[in-house]
């Protein structure tokens, strides 16, 4: 199994009627901004362990499990909304960095969150790093009725039990699932991640630490014009990191392309694009050393 180099500790912070689980590495240092790292969809805070281990400098790192992921509860929610992640992050920073700016990193869904947060609360961020948080394809008003109908239908399916996440017989089964999803993930990292990504229940089955309700489509359409206006309000320097594998080509089949994303990035006042070779969407697993060096260089 993967051997951890920097030991983390766990805290539970009361945030908006939830006991928010936060993983911490290191300790606060005078004159140094905390490094806040938020994970993506169906991931957990511990997922950043490999990058933290690869950092050359000891940093104070703060990584929460989003609501309904990892060890953070869901409040019995049967669907999840992007504005809640923004408010949760705001409360988190009030708790850990009330009087200072932070270096903020987000992956995938978390990357989308930090880009929005960066435009909504620009004075709270010193440096912003977006790891493959591409946003979503443009939508049309004519799609609204169908989207609401799909949202309601999926909530009904959830309550019928039709959207339950698959359970596994062992941690090894979870590890194999992780390696199937990401062929670059080695057995040692997969075995370590499995014990943080899932846990055994009373029946002996290992269940993913993520609510099935996260699979439900967002009821609201994605409005590109709103996002571009928010992007224009970001004042922190932004590093947009992409993996060598073009995941967007697989996800959207030409409906939304990497070129479209690059066009949107032109709205960000101060942005540069970084590339990680031999990596897929889970680039923090595939190339943690290269990513750590890129992050440290950018926030230096």
PDB file of C-alpha atoms in Angstrom, residues 167-273:
ATOM      1  CA  UNK A 167     -21.443  -1.891  -3.052  1.00  0.00           C
ATOM      2  CA  UNK A 168     -18.249  -3.969  -3.015  1.00  0.00           C
ATOM      3  CA  UNK A 169     -17.269  -7.112  -1.149  1.00  0.00           C
ATOM      4  CA  UNK A 170     -13.945  -5.742   0.063  1.00  0.00           C
ATOM      5  CA  UNK A 171     -11.568  -2.796  -0.033  1.00  0.00           C
ATOM      6  CA  UNK A 172      -9.746  -4.655  -2.782  1.00  0.00           C
ATOM      7  CA  UNK A 173     -12.940  -4.568  -4.841  1.00  0.00           C
ATOM      8  CA  UNK A 174     -13.102  -0.809  -4.382  1.00  0.00           C
ATOM      9  CA  UNK A 175      -9.432  -0.509  -5.406  1.00  0.00           C
ATOM     10  CA  UNK A 176     -10.068  -2.516  -8.569  1.00  0.00           C
ATOM     11  CA  UNK A 177     -12.999  -0.234  -9.377  1.00  0.00           C
ATOM     12  CA  UNK A 178     -10.735   2.811  -9.020  1.00  0.00           C
ATOM     13  CA  UNK A 179      -8.095   1.281 -11.284  1.00  0.00           C
ATOM     14  CA  UNK A 180     -10.708   0.354 -13.874  1.00  0.00           C
ATOM     15  CA  UNK A 181     -11.908   3.953 -13.982  1.00  0.00           C
ATOM     16  CA  UNK A 182      -8.332   5.261 -14.114  1.00  0.00           C
ATOM     17  CA  UNK A 183      -5.888   2.783 -15.716  1.00  0.00           C
ATOM     18  CA  UNK A 184      -2.933   4.984 -14.723  1.00  0.00           C
ATOM     19  CA  UNK A 185      -3.662   4.504 -11.020  1.00  0.00           C
ATOM     20  CA  UNK A 186      -1.175   2.067  -9.481  1.00  0.00           C
ATOM     21  CA  UNK A 187      -2.170  -0.701  -7.086  1.00  0.00           C
ATOM     22  CA  UNK A 188      -0.473   0.967  -4.114  1.00  0.00           C
ATOM     23  CA  UNK A 189      -2.356   4.239  -4.505  1.00  0.00           C
ATOM     24  CA  UNK A 190      -5.619   2.477  -5.319  1.00  0.00           C
ATOM     25  CA  UNK A 191      -5.373   0.334  -2.180  1.00  0.00           C
ATOM     26  CA  UNK A 192      -4.773   3.424  -0.044  1.00  0.00           C
ATOM     27  CA  UNK A 193      -7.514   5.484  -1.708  1.00  0.00           C
ATOM     28  CA  UNK A 194     -10.046   2.676  -1.369  1.00  0.00           C
ATOM     29  CA  UNK A 195      -9.993   2.937   2.419  1.00  0.00           C
ATOM     30  CA  UNK A 196     -10.780   6.666   2.224  1.00  0.00           C
ATOM     31  CA  UNK A 197     -13.159   6.543  -0.715  1.00  0.00           C
ATOM     32  CA  UNK A 198     -15.354   3.847   0.846  1.00  0.00           C
ATOM     33  CA  UNK A 199     -15.953   2.118   4.184  1.00  0.00           C
ATOM     34  CA  UNK A 200     -17.413  -1.182   5.386  1.00  0.00           C
ATOM     35  CA  UNK A 201     -20.978  -1.273   6.697  1.00  0.00           C
ATOM     36  CA  UNK A 202     -22.524  -3.642   9.213  1.00  0.00           C
ATOM     37  CA  UNK A 203     -23.284  -6.194   6.480  1.00  0.00           C
ATOM     38  CA  UNK A 204     -19.592  -6.351   5.521  1.00  0.00           C
ATOM     39  CA  UNK A 205     -20.135  -4.594   2.198  1.00  0.00           C
ATOM     40  CA  UNK A 206     -17.915  -1.628   1.304  1.00  0.00           C
ATOM     41  CA  UNK A 207     -19.953   1.397   0.257  1.00  0.00           C
ATOM     42  CA  UNK A 208     -18.774   4.526  -1.496  1.00  0.00           C
ATOM     43  CA  UNK A 209     -18.594   7.645   0.691  1.00  0.00           C
ATOM     44  CA  UNK A 210     -20.777   9.662  -1.634  1.00  0.00           C
ATOM     45  CA  UNK A 211     -24.521  10.209  -1.738  1.00  0.00           C
ATOM     46  CA  UNK A 212     -26.376   8.773  -4.717  1.00  0.00           C
ATOM     47  CA  UNK A 213     -28.294  12.064  -4.871  1.00  0.00           C
ATOM     48  CA  UNK A 214     -25.186  13.649  -6.396  1.00  0.00           C
ATOM     49  CA  UNK A 215     -26.088  11.803  -9.618  1.00  0.00           C
ATOM     50  CA  UNK A 216     -29.285  13.805 -10.034  1.00  0.00           C
ATOM     51  CA  UNK A 217     -29.155  16.385 -12.812  1.00  0.00           C
ATOM     52  CA  UNK A 218     -29.172  20.053 -11.827  1.00  0.00           C
ATOM     53  CA  UNK A 219     -32.651  21.486 -12.187  1.00  0.00           C
ATOM     54  CA  UNK A 220     -31.314  24.808 -13.478  1.00  0.00           C
ATOM     55  CA  UNK A 221     -29.713  25.344 -16.862  1.00  0.00           C
ATOM     56  CA  UNK A 222     -26.083  26.415 -17.133  1.00  0.00           C
ATOM     57  CA  UNK A 223     -25.893  30.021 -18.327  1.00  0.00           C
ATOM     58  CA  UNK A 224     -22.579  30.781 -20.017  1.00  0.00           C
ATOM     59  CA  UNK A 225     -23.198  34.545 -20.013  1.00  0.00           C
ATOM     60  CA  UNK A 226     -23.452  34.545 -16.219  1.00  0.00           C
ATOM     61  CA  UNK A 227     -20.242  32.546 -15.877  1.00  0.00           C
ATOM     62  CA  UNK A 228     -18.323  34.873 -18.180  1.00  0.00           C
ATOM     63  CA  UNK A 229     -19.408  37.895 -16.166  1.00  0.00           C
ATOM     64  CA  UNK A 230     -18.277  36.145 -12.975  1.00  0.00           C
ATOM     65  CA  UNK A 231     -14.951  35.217 -14.600  1.00  0.00           C
ATOM     66  CA  UNK A 232     -14.372  38.893 -15.429  1.00  0.00           C
ATOM     67  CA  UNK A 233     -14.616  39.740 -11.737  1.00  0.00           C
ATOM     68  CA  UNK A 234     -11.761  37.421 -10.669  1.00  0.00           C
ATOM     69  CA  UNK A 235      -8.836  39.565  -9.508  1.00  0.00           C
ATOM     70  CA  UNK A 236      -6.421  36.821  -8.402  1.00  0.00           C
ATOM     71  CA  UNK A 237      -3.950  35.356 -10.893  1.00  0.00           C
ATOM     72  CA  UNK A 238      -5.433  32.111 -12.229  1.00  0.00           C
ATOM     73  CA  UNK A 239      -3.673  28.934 -13.326  1.00  0.00           C
ATOM     74  CA  UNK A 240      -5.909  26.655 -15.412  1.00  0.00           C
ATOM     75  CA  UNK A 241      -4.332  23.198 -15.487  1.00  0.00           C
ATOM     76  CA  UNK A 242      -5.185  20.614 -18.137  1.00  0.00           C
ATOM     77  CA  UNK A 243      -4.207  16.964 -18.465  1.00  0.00           C
ATOM     78  CA  UNK A 244      -2.774  15.582 -21.695  1.00  0.00           C
ATOM     79  CA  UNK A 245      -5.855  13.383 -22.146  1.00  0.00           C
ATOM     80  CA  UNK A 246      -8.743  15.408 -23.537  1.00  0.00           C
ATOM     81  CA  UNK A 247     -11.576  14.252 -21.290  1.00  0.00           C
ATOM     82  CA  UNK A 248     -13.969  16.792 -22.790  1.00  0.00           C
ATOM     83  CA  UNK A 249     -13.826  15.033 -26.127  1.00  0.00           C
ATOM     84  CA  UNK A 250     -15.056  11.867 -24.411  1.00  0.00           C
ATOM     85  CA  UNK A 251     -17.695  13.527 -22.240  1.00  0.00           C
ATOM     86  CA  UNK A 252     -19.356  15.931 -24.647  1.00  0.00           C
ATOM     87  CA  UNK A 253     -18.797  14.414 -28.107  1.00  0.00           C
ATOM     88  CA  UNK A 254     -18.248  17.794 -29.758  1.00  0.00           C
ATOM     89  CA  UNK A 255     -21.065  19.626 -27.937  1.00  0.00           C
ATOM     90  CA  UNK A 256     -18.497  21.447 -25.810  1.00  0.00           C
ATOM     91  CA  UNK A 257     -14.822  21.408 -26.727  1.00  0.00           C
ATOM     92  CA  UNK A 258     -11.468  22.354 -25.260  1.00  0.00           C
ATOM     93  CA  UNK A 259     -11.359  25.235 -27.744  1.00  0.00           C
ATOM     94  CA  UNK A 260     -14.705  26.474 -26.395  1.00  0.00           C
ATOM     95  CA  UNK A 261     -13.292  26.345 -22.865  1.00  0.00           C
ATOM     96  CA  UNK A 262     -10.199  28.290 -23.908  1.00  0.00           C
ATOM     97  CA  UNK A 263     -12.459  30.922 -25.433  1.00  0.00           C
ATOM     98  CA  UNK A 264     -14.274  31.285 -22.108  1.00  0.00           C
ATOM     99  CA  UNK A 265     -10.960  31.653 -20.264  1.00  0.00           C
ATOM    100  CA  UNK A 266     -10.331  34.845 -22.239  1.00  0.00           C
ATOM    101  CA  UNK A 267     -12.822  36.497 -19.893  1.00  0.00           C
ATOM    102  CA  UNK A 268     -10.501  35.892 -16.925  1.00  0.00           C
ATOM    103  CA  UNK A 269      -8.332  39.032 -16.519  1.00  0.00           C
ATOM    104  CA  UNK A 270      -5.111  37.270 -15.450  1.00  0.00           C
ATOM    105  CA  UNK A 271      -4.916  33.616 -16.490  1.00  0.00           C
ATOM    106  CA  UNK A 272      -2.327  31.175 -17.720  1.00  0.00           C
ATOM    107  CA  UNK A 273      -2.807  27.599 -18.879  1.00  0.00           C
TER     108      UNK A 273
END
